[in-house]
mmCIF file of C-alpha atoms and ligand atoms in Angstrom:
data_model
loop_
_atom_site.group_PDB
_atom_site.id
_atom_site.type_symbol
_atom_site.label_atom_id
_atom_site.label_comp_id
_atom_site.label_asym_id
_atom_site.label_seq_id
_atom_site.Cartn_x
_atom_site.Cartn_y
_atom_site.Cartn_z
ATOM 1 C CA UNK A 119 -4.286 -30.051 -7.725
ATOM 2 C CA UNK A 120 -4.863 -28.131 -4.544
ATOM 3 C CA UNK A 121 -4.468 -24.521 -3.431
ATOM 4 C CA UNK A 122 -4.468 -23.749 0.277
ATOM 5 C CA UNK A 123 -5.782 -20.306 1.229
ATOM 6 C CA UNK A 124 -4.362 -18.629 4.350
ATOM 7 C CA UNK A 125 -5.798 -15.526 6.068
ATOM 8 C CA UNK A 126 -9.288 -16.246 4.743
ATOM 9 C CA UNK A 127 -11.803 -13.611 5.830
ATOM 10 C CA UNK A 128 -15.472 -14.579 6.078
ATOM 11 C CA UNK A 129 -16.529 -11.545 4.062
ATOM 12 C CA UNK A 130 -14.531 -12.951 1.128
ATOM 13 C CA UNK A 131 -16.717 -16.057 0.775
ATOM 14 C CA UNK A 132 -18.678 -14.846 -2.299
ATOM 15 C CA UNK A 133 -15.409 -13.983 -4.085
ATOM 16 C CA UNK A 134 -14.432 -17.678 -4.171
ATOM 17 C CA UNK A 135 -17.783 -18.852 -5.571
ATOM 18 C CA UNK A 136 -17.394 -21.197 -8.546
ATOM 19 C CA UNK A 137 -13.598 -20.827 -8.708
ATOM 20 C CA UNK A 138 -12.694 -24.392 -7.684
ATOM 21 C CA UNK A 139 -15.128 -25.902 -10.216
ATOM 22 C CA UNK A 140 -14.228 -23.623 -13.128
ATOM 23 C CA UNK A 141 -10.485 -24.034 -12.630
ATOM 24 C CA UNK A 142 -10.669 -27.680 -11.624
ATOM 25 C CA UNK A 143 -8.635 -27.165 -8.454
ATOM 26 C CA UNK A 144 -9.362 -28.107 -4.855
ATOM 27 C CA UNK A 145 -9.486 -25.171 -2.435
ATOM 28 C CA UNK A 146 -9.039 -25.361 1.309
ATOM 29 C CA UNK A 147 -9.037 -22.471 3.771
ATOM 30 C CA UNK A 148 -7.947 -21.278 7.193
ATOM 31 C CA UNK A 149 -8.391 -17.898 8.886
ATOM 32 C CA UNK A 150 -4.828 -17.675 10.185
ATOM 33 C CA UNK A 151 -1.782 -16.241 8.453
ATOM 34 C CA UNK A 152 0.877 -18.778 7.460
ATOM 35 C CA UNK A 153 3.354 -19.726 10.177
ATOM 36 C CA UNK A 154 5.921 -22.450 10.766
ATOM 37 C CA UNK A 155 3.421 -24.136 13.101
ATOM 38 C CA UNK A 156 0.477 -24.174 10.708
ATOM 39 C CA UNK A 157 2.407 -24.917 7.488
ATOM 40 C CA UNK A 158 1.254 -28.513 7.946
ATOM 41 C CA UNK A 159 -2.264 -27.376 6.966
ATOM 42 C CA UNK A 160 -0.956 -26.861 3.426
ATOM 43 C CA UNK A 161 0.091 -30.526 3.120
ATOM 44 C CA UNK A 162 -1.167 -31.851 -0.195
ATOM 45 C CA UNK A 163 -1.369 -28.377 -1.742
ATOM 46 C CA UNK A 164 1.163 -27.327 -4.365
ATOM 47 C CA UNK A 165 0.304 -23.645 -4.050
ATOM 48 C CA UNK A 166 -0.782 -21.343 -1.244
ATOM 49 C CA UNK A 167 -2.604 -18.032 -1.440
ATOM 50 C CA UNK A 168 -1.703 -15.534 1.284
ATOM 51 C CA UNK A 169 -2.153 -11.840 2.140
ATOM 52 C CA UNK A 170 0.330 -9.175 3.252
ATOM 53 C CA UNK A 171 1.528 -10.880 6.457
ATOM 54 C CA UNK A 172 5.261 -11.560 6.907
ATOM 55 C CA UNK A 173 6.551 -14.668 5.138
ATOM 56 C CA UNK A 174 9.956 -15.446 6.602
ATOM 57 C CA UNK A 175 12.598 -17.899 5.451
ATOM 58 C CA UNK A 176 11.427 -20.392 8.095
ATOM 59 C CA UNK A 177 7.843 -20.204 6.886
ATOM 60 C CA UNK A 178 8.898 -20.634 3.244
ATOM 61 C CA UNK A 179 10.986 -23.664 4.206
ATOM 62 C CA UNK A 180 8.130 -25.131 6.268
ATOM 63 C CA UNK A 181 5.711 -24.729 3.329
ATOM 64 C CA UNK A 182 8.261 -26.182 0.920
ATOM 65 C CA UNK A 183 8.684 -29.186 3.210
ATOM 66 C CA UNK A 184 4.925 -29.792 2.925
ATOM 67 C CA UNK A 185 5.195 -29.862 -0.893
ATOM 68 C CA UNK A 186 4.232 -26.252 -1.654
ATOM 69 C CA UNK A 187 6.084 -24.847 -4.669
ATOM 70 C CA UNK A 188 4.211 -21.579 -5.337
ATOM 71 C CA UNK A 189 3.172 -18.738 -3.056
ATOM 72 C CA UNK A 190 0.641 -16.275 -4.438
ATOM 73 C CA UNK A 191 0.027 -13.127 -2.450
ATOM 74 C CA UNK A 192 -3.467 -11.701 -2.903
ATOM 75 C CA UNK A 193 -2.167 -8.151 -3.377
ATOM 76 C CA UNK A 194 0.279 -6.179 -5.490
ATOM 77 C CA UNK A 195 3.293 -5.566 -3.200
ATOM 78 C CA UNK A 196 5.382 -8.570 -2.177
ATOM 79 C CA UNK A 197 7.858 -6.890 0.162
ATOM 80 C CA UNK A 198 6.424 -8.966 3.050
ATOM 81 C CA UNK A 199 7.925 -12.109 1.516
ATOM 82 C CA UNK A 200 11.616 -12.915 2.001
ATOM 83 C CA UNK A 201 12.369 -13.097 -1.708
ATOM 84 C CA UNK A 202 16.052 -13.970 -1.246
ATOM 85 C CA UNK A 203 15.041 -16.964 0.878
ATOM 86 C CA UNK A 204 12.355 -17.990 -1.620
ATOM 87 C CA UNK A 205 14.959 -17.956 -4.383
ATOM 88 C CA UNK A 206 17.434 -19.947 -2.293
ATOM 89 C CA UNK A 207 14.809 -22.541 -1.320
ATOM 90 C CA UNK A 208 13.371 -22.830 -4.833
ATOM 91 C CA UNK A 209 9.896 -21.475 -4.046
ATOM 92 C CA UNK A 210 8.149 -19.561 -6.827
ATOM 93 C CA UNK A 211 6.230 -16.416 -5.918
ATOM 94 C CA UNK A 212 3.494 -14.413 -7.602
ATOM 95 C CA UNK A 213 1.360 -11.390 -6.771
ATOM 96 C CA UNK A 214 -2.180 -10.496 -7.729
ATOM 97 C CA UNK A 215 -3.123 -7.284 -9.433
ATOM 98 C CA UNK A 216 -6.352 -5.341 -9.346
ATOM 99 C CA UNK A 217 -7.566 -2.111 -10.910
ATOM 100 C CA UNK A 218 -5.570 0.911 -9.659
ATOM 101 C CA UNK A 219 -8.663 3.125 -9.326
ATOM 102 C CA UNK A 220 -9.432 2.379 -5.674
ATOM 103 C CA UNK A 221 -5.975 3.297 -4.373
ATOM 104 C CA UNK A 222 -5.720 6.234 -6.789
ATOM 105 C CA UNK A 223 -9.058 7.703 -5.703
ATOM 106 C CA UNK A 224 -8.155 7.227 -2.035
ATOM 107 C CA UNK A 225 -4.809 8.967 -2.651
ATOM 108 C CA UNK A 226 -6.552 11.966 -4.150
ATOM 109 C CA UNK A 227 -8.949 11.949 -1.189
ATOM 110 C CA UNK A 228 -5.968 12.152 1.209
ATOM 111 C CA UNK A 229 -4.482 14.997 -0.832
ATOM 112 C CA UNK A 230 -7.815 16.845 -0.681
ATOM 113 C CA UNK A 231 -8.244 16.164 3.030
ATOM 114 C CA UNK A 232 -4.807 17.612 3.754
ATOM 115 C CA UNK A 233 -5.209 20.565 1.398
ATOM 116 C CA UNK A 234 -8.550 21.479 3.036
ATOM 117 C CA UNK A 235 -7.636 20.627 6.675
ATOM 118 C CA UNK A 236 -10.461 18.093 6.758
ATOM 119 C CA UNK A 237 -9.165 16.297 9.833
ATOM 120 C CA UNK A 238 -9.255 19.445 11.976
ATOM 121 C CA UNK A 239 -12.606 20.561 10.551
ATOM 122 C CA UNK A 240 -14.241 17.211 11.371
ATOM 123 C CA UNK A 241 -12.708 16.816 14.855
ATOM 124 C CA UNK A 242 -13.525 20.420 15.799
ATOM 125 C CA UNK A 243 -17.096 19.972 14.576
ATOM 126 C CA UNK A 244 -17.528 16.969 16.900
ATOM 127 C CA UNK A 245 -16.369 19.235 19.746
ATOM 128 C CA UNK A 246 -18.909 21.898 18.627
ATOM 129 C CA UNK A 247 -16.051 24.210 17.654
ATOM 130 C CA UNK A 248 -17.493 25.772 14.525
ATOM 131 C CA UNK A 249 -14.860 28.520 14.185
ATOM 132 C CA UNK A 250 -12.721 28.960 11.096
ATOM 133 C CA UNK A 251 -9.507 28.899 13.146
ATOM 134 C CA UNK A 252 -6.739 26.972 11.377
ATOM 135 C CA UNK A 253 -9.166 25.781 8.702
ATOM 136 C CA UNK A 254 -8.217 27.859 5.677
ATOM 137 C CA UNK A 255 -7.530 25.539 2.765
ATOM 138 C CA UNK A 256 -5.557 25.796 -0.435
ATOM 139 C CA UNK A 257 -6.645 25.219 -4.012
ATOM 140 C CA UNK A 258 -5.236 22.308 -5.959
ATOM 141 C CA UNK A 259 -5.607 24.519 -9.031
ATOM 142 C CA UNK A 260 -2.866 26.749 -7.632
ATOM 143 C CA UNK A 261 -0.618 23.891 -6.481
ATOM 144 C CA UNK A 262 2.200 21.896 -7.967
ATOM 145 C CA UNK A 263 1.800 18.213 -7.193
ATOM 146 C CA UNK A 264 4.837 15.928 -7.325
ATOM 147 C CA UNK A 265 3.968 12.311 -8.107
ATOM 148 C CA UNK A 266 6.697 9.816 -7.237
ATOM 149 C CA UNK A 267 6.133 6.582 -9.118
ATOM 150 C CA UNK A 268 4.036 6.565 -12.282
ATOM 151 C CA UNK A 269 3.104 2.909 -12.496
ATOM 152 C CA UNK A 270 -0.575 1.972 -12.773
ATOM 153 C CA UNK A 271 -1.615 3.724 -9.543
ATOM 154 C CA UNK A 272 0.538 6.844 -9.974
ATOM 155 C CA UNK A 273 -0.667 7.186 -13.577
ATOM 156 C CA UNK A 274 -4.308 6.971 -12.463
ATOM 157 C CA UNK A 275 -3.667 9.582 -9.738
ATOM 158 C CA UNK A 276 -2.228 11.861 -12.433
ATOM 159 C CA UNK A 277 -5.280 11.366 -14.663
ATOM 160 C CA UNK A 278 -7.611 12.313 -11.797
ATOM 161 C CA UNK A 279 -5.458 15.295 -10.777
ATOM 162 C CA UNK A 280 -5.519 16.806 -14.275
ATOM 163 C CA UNK A 281 -9.191 17.610 -13.628
ATOM 164 C CA UNK A 282 -8.174 19.994 -10.827
ATOM 165 C CA UNK A 283 -5.948 22.058 -13.104
ATOM 166 C CA UNK A 284 -2.820 21.727 -10.960
ATOM 167 C CA UNK A 285 0.698 21.567 -12.344
ATOM 168 C CA UNK A 286 2.040 18.018 -12.082
ATOM 169 C CA UNK A 287 5.682 17.016 -11.752
ATOM 170 C CA UNK A 288 6.516 13.327 -11.900
ATOM 171 C CA UNK A 289 9.418 11.038 -11.173
ATOM 172 C CA UNK A 290 9.832 7.446 -12.241
ATOM 173 C CA UNK A 291 12.767 5.298 -13.309
ATOM 174 C CA UNK A 292 10.701 4.406 -16.388
ATOM 175 C CA UNK A 293 8.766 7.499 -17.554
ATOM 176 C CA UNK A 294 5.588 6.735 -19.515
ATOM 177 C CA UNK A 295 5.275 8.227 -22.987
ATOM 178 C CA UNK A 296 1.498 8.540 -22.688
ATOM 179 C CA UNK A 297 1.849 10.815 -19.629
ATOM 180 C CA UNK A 298 4.375 13.176 -21.117
ATOM 181 C CA UNK A 299 1.697 15.598 -22.366
ATOM 182 C CA UNK A 300 0.120 16.024 -18.939
ATOM 183 C CA UNK A 301 3.099 15.880 -16.556
ATOM 184 C CA UNK A 302 6.608 17.177 -16.508
ATOM 185 C CA UNK A 303 8.993 14.336 -15.675
ATOM 186 C CA UNK A 304 11.858 15.651 -13.534
ATOM 187 C CA UNK A 305 14.658 14.325 -11.372
ATOM 188 C CA UNK A 306 13.814 13.758 -7.707
ATOM 189 C CA UNK A 307 15.598 16.848 -6.453
ATOM 190 C CA UNK A 308 13.644 19.143 -8.779
ATOM 191 C CA UNK A 309 10.428 17.439 -7.708
ATOM 192 C CA UNK A 310 11.250 17.840 -4.001
ATOM 193 C CA UNK A 311 12.196 21.505 -4.422
ATOM 194 C CA UNK A 312 9.182 22.573 -6.472
ATOM 195 C CA UNK A 313 6.188 20.588 -5.230
ATOM 196 C CA UNK A 314 3.538 21.942 -2.857
ATOM 197 C CA UNK A 315 2.169 18.432 -2.454
ATOM 198 C CA UNK A 316 4.120 15.178 -2.804
ATOM 199 C CA UNK A 317 2.285 11.897 -3.303
ATOM 200 C CA UNK A 318 4.056 8.522 -3.147
ATOM 201 C CA UNK A 319 3.284 5.606 -5.476
ATOM 202 C CA UNK A 320 6.541 3.677 -5.616
ATOM 203 C CA UNK A 321 7.068 0.067 -4.509
ATOM 204 C CA UNK A 322 9.205 -0.743 -1.489
ATOM 205 C CA UNK A 323 12.751 -1.512 -2.629
ATOM 206 C CA UNK A 324 16.180 -1.366 -0.999
ATOM 207 C CA UNK A 325 16.957 1.659 -3.195
ATOM 208 C CA UNK A 326 14.024 3.796 -2.078
ATOM 209 C CA UNK A 327 14.048 2.898 1.629
ATOM 210 C CA UNK A 328 13.489 6.209 3.497
ATOM 211 C CA UNK A 329 13.296 8.181 0.252
ATOM 212 C CA UNK A 330 11.610 10.846 2.355
ATOM 213 C CA UNK A 331 14.167 11.606 5.066
ATOM 214 C CA UNK A 332 15.709 14.525 6.935
ATOM 215 C CA UNK A 333 17.811 15.617 3.949
ATOM 216 C CA UNK A 334 15.089 15.333 1.321
ATOM 217 C CA UNK A 335 12.554 17.053 3.596
ATOM 218 C CA UNK A 336 15.032 19.936 4.018
ATOM 219 C CA UNK A 337 14.986 20.397 0.210
ATOM 220 C CA UNK A 338 11.184 20.696 0.117
ATOM 221 C CA UNK A 339 9.086 23.855 0.048
ATOM 222 C CA UNK A 340 7.976 25.207 3.407
ATOM 223 C CA UNK A 341 4.419 24.047 4.027
ATOM 224 C CA UNK A 342 4.661 20.962 1.841
ATOM 225 C CA UNK A 343 1.972 18.276 2.114
ATOM 226 C CA UNK A 344 3.085 14.628 1.884
ATOM 227 C CA UNK A 345 0.749 11.714 1.207
ATOM 228 C CA UNK A 346 1.584 8.015 1.075
ATOM 229 C CA UNK A 347 -0.628 5.131 0.005
ATOM 230 C CA UNK A 348 2.311 3.005 -1.189
ATOM 231 C CA UNK A 349 4.568 1.575 1.511
ATOM 232 C CA UNK A 350 5.585 2.878 4.953
ATOM 233 C CA UNK A 351 9.266 2.175 4.323
ATOM 234 C CA UNK A 352 9.395 5.045 1.807
ATOM 235 C CA UNK A 353 9.235 7.549 4.675
ATOM 236 C CA UNK A 354 11.533 7.925 7.678
ATOM 237 C CA UNK A 355 8.725 8.441 10.190
ATOM 238 C CA UNK A 356 10.932 10.230 12.751
ATOM 239 C CA UNK A 357 12.051 12.726 10.100
ATOM 240 C CA UNK A 358 8.434 13.250 9.057
ATOM 241 C CA UNK A 359 7.393 13.901 12.665
ATOM 242 C CA UNK A 360 10.267 16.365 13.040
ATOM 243 C CA UNK A 361 9.120 18.136 9.861
ATOM 244 C CA UNK A 362 5.554 18.342 11.179
ATOM 245 C CA UNK A 363 6.761 19.661 14.538
ATOM 246 C CA UNK A 364 8.830 22.405 12.930
ATOM 247 C CA UNK A 365 5.997 23.354 10.543
ATOM 248 C CA UNK A 366 8.138 22.605 7.490
ATOM 249 C CA UNK A 367 5.523 19.982 6.610
ATOM 250 C CA UNK A 368 2.011 21.442 6.695
ATOM 251 C CA UNK A 369 0.133 18.186 6.471
ATOM 252 C CA UNK A 370 0.450 14.459 5.881
ATOM 253 C CA UNK A 371 -1.986 11.814 4.691
ATOM 254 C CA UNK A 372 -0.671 8.369 5.492
ATOM 255 C CA UNK A 373 -2.461 5.141 4.640
ATOM 256 C CA UNK A 374 0.735 3.188 5.313
ATOM 257 C CA UNK A 375 3.350 3.410 8.053
ATOM 258 C CA UNK A 376 6.678 1.768 8.793
ATOM 259 C CA UNK A 377 6.234 -1.372 10.949
ATOM 260 C CA UNK A 378 2.462 -1.423 10.481
ATOM 261 C CA UNK A 379 2.338 -5.152 9.749
ATOM 262 C CA UNK A 380 1.078 -6.576 13.028
ATOM 263 C CA UNK A 381 -1.084 -3.546 13.716
ATOM 264 C CA UNK A 382 -3.096 -2.523 10.683
ATOM 265 C CA UNK A 383 -6.189 -4.610 9.904
ATOM 266 C CA UNK A 384 -6.422 -5.559 13.621
ATOM 267 C CA UNK A 385 -8.616 -4.087 16.348
ATOM 268 C CA UNK A 386 -6.923 -2.259 19.268
ATOM 269 C CA UNK A 387 -10.038 -0.408 20.411
ATOM 270 C CA UNK A 388 -9.859 0.698 24.049
ATOM 271 C CA UNK A 389 -6.098 0.078 24.239
ATOM 272 C CA UNK A 390 -3.191 2.552 24.185
ATOM 273 C CA UNK A 391 -1.834 3.319 20.710
ATOM 274 C CA UNK A 392 0.004 0.177 19.600
ATOM 275 C CA UNK A 393 2.946 2.165 18.197
ATOM 276 C CA UNK A 394 4.606 5.345 19.468
ATOM 277 C CA UNK A 395 4.621 6.821 15.961
ATOM 278 C CA UNK A 396 0.839 6.429 15.744
ATOM 279 C CA UNK A 397 0.382 8.163 19.106
ATOM 280 C CA UNK A 398 2.640 11.037 18.030
ATOM 281 C CA UNK A 399 1.151 11.446 14.553
ATOM 282 C CA UNK A 400 -2.369 11.365 15.986
ATOM 283 C CA UNK A 401 -1.570 14.514 17.946
ATOM 284 C CA UNK A 402 -1.152 16.624 14.807
ATOM 285 C CA UNK A 403 -4.416 18.204 13.652
ATOM 286 C CA UNK A 404 -3.088 18.265 10.096
ATOM 287 C CA UNK A 405 -2.298 14.551 9.830
ATOM 288 C CA UNK A 406 -4.751 12.023 8.423
ATOM 289 C CA UNK A 407 -3.954 8.424 9.338
ATOM 290 C CA UNK A 408 -5.786 5.495 7.774
ATOM 291 C CA UNK A 409 -4.921 1.813 8.364
ATOM 292 C CA UNK A 410 -3.889 0.593 4.882
ATOM 293 C CA UNK A 411 -7.418 0.763 3.542
ATOM 294 C CA UNK A 412 -6.829 2.534 0.216
ATOM 295 C CA UNK A 413 -7.099 -0.758 -1.682
ATOM 296 C CA UNK A 414 -10.262 -1.894 0.055
ATOM 297 C CA UNK A 415 -13.169 -1.770 -2.374
ATOM 298 C CA UNK A 416 -15.491 -4.555 -3.403
ATOM 299 C CA UNK A 417 -14.009 -4.611 -6.921
ATOM 300 C CA UNK A 418 -10.447 -4.900 -5.683
ATOM 301 C CA UNK A 419 -11.284 -7.667 -3.222
ATOM 302 C CA UNK A 420 -12.960 -9.771 -5.912
ATOM 303 C CA UNK A 421 -10.162 -9.143 -8.404
ATOM 304 C CA UNK A 422 -7.274 -9.813 -6.004
ATOM 305 C CA UNK A 423 -8.778 -13.108 -4.856
ATOM 306 C CA UNK A 424 -9.829 -14.348 -8.274
ATOM 307 C CA UNK A 425 -6.502 -13.397 -9.868
ATOM 308 C CA UNK A 426 -4.603 -15.126 -7.086
ATOM 309 C CA UNK A 427 -6.478 -18.412 -7.481
ATOM 310 C CA UNK A 428 -6.521 -18.230 -11.298
ATOM 311 C CA UNK A 429 -2.757 -17.698 -11.399
ATOM 312 C CA UNK A 430 -2.159 -20.482 -8.832
ATOM 313 C CA UNK A 431 -4.120 -22.823 -11.121
ATOM 314 C CA UNK A 432 -2.166 -21.631 -14.180
ATOM 315 C CA UNK A 433 1.111 -22.165 -12.370
ATOM 316 C CA UNK A 434 0.155 -25.680 -11.258
ATOM 317 C CA UNK A 435 -1.014 -26.607 -14.757
ATOM 318 C CA UNK A 436 2.206 -25.280 -16.302
ATOM 319 C CA UNK A 437 0.291 -22.585 -18.183
ATOM 320 C CA UNK A 438 1.584 -19.009 -18.684
ATOM 321 C CA UNK A 439 1.421 -17.099 -15.405
ATOM 322 C CA UNK A 440 1.722 -13.319 -15.881
ATOM 323 C CA UNK A 441 1.662 -12.716 -12.118
ATOM 324 C CA UNK A 442 4.826 -14.658 -11.404
ATOM 325 C CA UNK A 443 7.524 -12.441 -9.908
ATOM 326 C CA UNK A 444 10.010 -15.175 -8.956
HETATM 327 C C1 LIG B 50 -1.152 -4.126 -2.174
HETATM 328 O O1 LIG B 50 -1.924 -4.620 -3.006
HETATM 329 O O2 LIG B 50 0.080 -4.225 -2.309
HETATM 330 C C2 LIG B 50 -1.686 -3.406 -1.021
HETATM 331 O O3 LIG B 50 -1.045 -2.531 -0.533
HETATM 332 C C3 LIG B 50 -2.998 -3.862 -0.452
HETATM 333 C C4 LIG B 50 -2.921 -4.606 0.834
HETATM 334 C C5 LIG B 50 -3.913 -5.734 0.876
HETATM 335 C C6 LIG B 50 -1.595 -5.092 1.250
#
């Protein structure tokens, strides 16, 4: 039984230690993301482990032709995989979970950075501008925070936020009983209309594509702060930029952006901004942009890799595989 690992990063080496022996599987690696051209590398493997790079119908077919029957992505979201094509071709797919704390803590950091104008304070300091101009913050204690999506990450964000004493509104298709004492579940419109800060923790689906758009922004409070550590597709970036330009939106903390795939986690140092939206958003002193790093802690890296390989082995051995999504 063999698992082929794509997009292997050298820093991940210790995370794989002992896995092949303990699971009795052969592991082979390459640094590149899967492509039609390099699918041949997976020959002899029944499962591949990948990261969040695009997996198109052609790539799925090419892997299938080499004998691969299971794709495990070493992260939670699987919107980078053409799931309709996988279904049609007969390829099974699984994800890999890790503790929500890293993303949740990062989300709260973005909220705090926006609420306290941290971006402006830090950039001005580097320019030796030590004035207080434009730097007055707001207290979370006095704010209403709207949390969209109360899965594992959203729920952890809520638990952290309770310590600040803010009022918390929440929206989810499946409200959680255990959160009902600390949040008020509402419909989306009520959340949009009453939140001073809106934080996104929903997966990327066809239904919530551009959930934050011109119309929903118009419903929001003047001076709203929006943060997103979930998926870029949840926000219509042009509408967000318009909202920032008009002042309707007072700040945004964005760890994810639409069309980030070939940009984030790569180095463009010394080059012009690789996307117009990045160039535009960078101009706002009240916008914090980070390149999809909320997940990136040592714990998460170990867990996402180990869970991916463990569930590949389970799948190949015909054992229960809780990570299977297709
Ligand atoms: C996820 O786990 O879905 C993430 O967003 C992390 C990243 C490695 C894609």
